[in-house]
């Protein structure tokens, strides 16, 4: 895959081309797409835990300029507290429902059966 899109904080760069196009130009040019709808219910704590694991809300992104490694992250703690309050407000004690579709690309070589 080729990069080249804008770089987001945390180092993520949007791909400059679609995966389908990259595969179609490769030896694995027989591409089929499979879509799997899912429904998940998250608790506010699960959402916060998920955010911690992503590059989009990783704790280090909240560091004050010039902060040393291992230093406390008050901005991150404040973000998590505020996010938790908002998520609890929307959850109404029943959870946060996510409807999503996972797209899987299956690519085979042109001569494969």
mmCIF file of C-alpha atoms in Angstrom:
data_model
loop_
_atom_site.group_PDB
_atom_site.id
_atom_site.type_symbol
_atom_site.label_atom_id
_atom_site.label_comp_id
_atom_site.label_asym_id
_atom_site.label_seq_id
_atom_site.Cartn_x
_atom_site.Cartn_y
_atom_site.Cartn_z
ATOM 1 C CA UNK A 1 0.000 0.000 0.000
ATOM 2 C CA UNK A 2 1.152 3.464 -0.648
ATOM 3 C CA UNK A 3 1.049 6.244 1.902
ATOM 4 C CA UNK A 4 1.119 9.907 1.281
ATOM 5 C CA UNK A 5 -2.123 11.216 2.694
ATOM 6 C CA UNK A 6 -2.221 13.816 5.443
ATOM 7 C CA UNK A 7 -0.497 12.767 8.661
ATOM 8 C CA UNK A 8 -2.667 12.933 11.777
ATOM 9 C CA UNK A 9 -1.324 13.448 15.284
ATOM 10 C CA UNK A 10 0.085 10.128 16.443
ATOM 11 C CA UNK A 11 1.636 9.394 13.067
ATOM 12 C CA UNK A 12 -1.330 7.968 11.156
ATOM 13 C CA UNK A 13 -1.384 8.850 7.464
ATOM 14 C CA UNK A 14 -4.490 8.378 5.357
ATOM 15 C CA UNK A 15 -3.736 6.051 2.425
ATOM 16 C CA UNK A 16 -3.357 7.909 -0.849
ATOM 17 C CA UNK A 17 -5.168 5.115 -2.707
ATOM 18 C CA UNK A 18 -7.864 2.563 -1.957
ATOM 19 C CA UNK A 19 -6.825 -0.935 -0.866
ATOM 20 C CA UNK A 20 -8.999 -2.380 -3.633
ATOM 21 C CA UNK A 21 -7.057 -0.404 -6.237
ATOM 22 C CA UNK A 22 -3.684 -1.401 -4.798
ATOM 23 C CA UNK A 23 -4.689 -5.064 -4.854
ATOM 24 C CA UNK A 24 -6.102 -4.834 -8.385
ATOM 25 C CA UNK A 25 -2.720 -3.540 -9.574
ATOM 26 C CA UNK A 26 -0.851 -6.374 -7.842
ATOM 27 C CA UNK A 27 -0.483 -10.077 -8.610
ATOM 28 C CA UNK A 28 -3.536 -10.543 -6.339
ATOM 29 C CA UNK A 29 -5.880 -8.835 -8.768
ATOM 30 C CA UNK A 30 -9.002 -10.987 -8.270
ATOM 31 C CA UNK A 31 -10.590 -9.033 -5.434
ATOM 32 C CA UNK A 32 -13.925 -9.752 -3.800
ATOM 33 C CA UNK A 33 -15.463 -7.733 -1.012
ATOM 34 C CA UNK A 34 -17.365 -9.280 1.870
ATOM 35 C CA UNK A 35 -19.340 -7.156 4.315
ATOM 36 C CA UNK A 36 -20.241 -8.293 7.829
ATOM 37 C CA UNK A 37 -22.686 -6.140 9.785
ATOM 38 C CA UNK A 38 -22.208 -6.206 13.551
ATOM 39 C CA UNK A 39 -23.905 -4.629 16.527
ATOM 40 C CA UNK A 40 -21.931 -4.110 19.703
ATOM 41 C CA UNK A 41 -22.929 -2.593 23.000
ATOM 42 C CA UNK A 42 -20.161 -0.777 24.844
ATOM 43 C CA UNK A 43 -19.984 0.491 28.393
ATOM 44 C CA UNK A 44 -18.396 3.916 28.909
ATOM 45 C CA UNK A 45 -15.386 2.191 30.531
ATOM 46 C CA UNK A 46 -14.961 -0.044 27.470
ATOM 47 C CA UNK A 47 -15.020 2.981 25.154
ATOM 48 C CA UNK A 48 -12.379 4.740 27.243
ATOM 49 C CA UNK A 49 -10.258 1.569 27.260
ATOM 50 C CA UNK A 50 -10.605 1.259 23.495
ATOM 51 C CA UNK A 51 -9.596 4.898 23.016
ATOM 52 C CA UNK A 52 -6.460 4.297 25.097
ATOM 53 C CA UNK A 53 -5.397 1.605 22.640
ATOM 54 C CA UNK A 54 -5.739 3.752 19.512
ATOM 55 C CA UNK A 55 -3.306 6.153 17.921
ATOM 56 C CA UNK A 56 -6.060 8.784 17.804
ATOM 57 C CA UNK A 57 -6.428 9.225 21.585
ATOM 58 C CA UNK A 58 -3.244 7.651 22.915
ATOM 59 C CA UNK A 59 -2.180 9.180 26.245
ATOM 60 C CA UNK A 60 1.109 10.509 24.811
ATOM 61 C CA UNK A 61 -0.838 12.777 22.436
ATOM 62 C CA UNK A 62 -1.986 14.755 25.468
ATOM 63 C CA UNK A 63 1.522 15.477 26.758
ATOM 64 C CA UNK A 64 2.385 19.059 27.490
ATOM 65 C CA UNK A 65 5.131 20.414 25.203
ATOM 66 C CA UNK A 66 8.502 19.494 26.683
ATOM 67 C CA UNK A 67 7.073 16.778 28.966
ATOM 68 C CA UNK A 68 9.506 14.032 29.855
ATOM 69 C CA UNK A 69 8.672 10.338 29.428
ATOM 70 C CA UNK A 70 6.870 8.888 32.420
ATOM 71 C CA UNK A 71 5.658 12.291 33.573
ATOM 72 C CA UNK A 72 2.044 12.560 34.764
ATOM 73 C CA UNK A 73 -0.442 13.450 32.036
ATOM 74 C CA UNK A 74 -3.001 15.820 33.568
ATOM 75 C CA UNK A 75 -4.463 16.751 30.173
ATOM 76 C CA UNK A 76 -5.104 13.095 29.391
ATOM 77 C CA UNK A 77 -6.677 12.451 32.791
ATOM 78 C CA UNK A 78 -8.970 15.454 32.275
ATOM 79 C CA UNK A 79 -9.905 14.205 28.791
ATOM 80 C CA UNK A 80 -10.811 10.765 30.161
ATOM 81 C CA UNK A 81 -12.892 12.235 32.998
ATOM 82 C CA UNK A 82 -14.801 14.551 30.649
ATOM 83 C CA UNK A 83 -15.275 11.801 28.043
ATOM 84 C CA UNK A 84 -16.555 9.398 30.707
ATOM 85 C CA UNK A 85 -19.135 11.939 31.927
ATOM 86 C CA UNK A 86 -20.397 12.489 28.372
ATOM 87 C CA UNK A 87 -20.498 8.774 27.601
ATOM 88 C CA UNK A 88 -22.430 8.042 30.806
ATOM 89 C CA UNK A 89 -24.904 10.768 29.856
ATOM 90 C CA UNK A 90 -25.529 9.169 26.460
ATOM 91 C CA UNK A 91 -25.571 5.596 27.761
ATOM 92 C CA UNK A 92 -28.442 6.187 30.218
ATOM 93 C CA UNK A 93 -27.255 3.089 32.104
ATOM 94 C CA UNK A 94 -28.104 0.906 29.082
ATOM 95 C CA UNK A 95 -24.851 0.939 27.134
ATOM 96 C CA UNK A 96 -23.747 2.581 23.927
ATOM 97 C CA UNK A 97 -24.839 0.737 20.795
ATOM 98 C CA UNK A 98 -22.547 0.681 17.790
ATOM 99 C CA UNK A 99 -23.812 -0.533 14.437
ATOM 100 C CA UNK A 100 -20.893 -1.150 12.129
ATOM 101 C CA UNK A 101 -19.948 -3.046 9.012
ATOM 102 C CA UNK A 102 -16.637 -4.847 8.756
ATOM 103 C CA UNK A 103 -15.416 -5.008 5.177
ATOM 104 C CA UNK A 104 -13.069 -7.854 4.292
ATOM 105 C CA UNK A 105 -11.209 -7.910 0.995
ATOM 106 C CA UNK A 106 -10.298 -11.340 -0.307
ATOM 107 C CA UNK A 107 -7.638 -11.194 -3.000
ATOM 108 C CA UNK A 108 -6.365 -14.051 -5.138
ATOM 109 C CA UNK A 109 -3.832 -14.343 -7.888
ATOM 110 C CA UNK A 110 -5.347 -14.066 -11.327
ATOM 111 C CA UNK A 111 -4.642 -17.707 -12.175
ATOM 112 C CA UNK A 112 -5.853 -19.139 -8.859
ATOM 113 C CA UNK A 113 -8.985 -21.261 -8.680
#
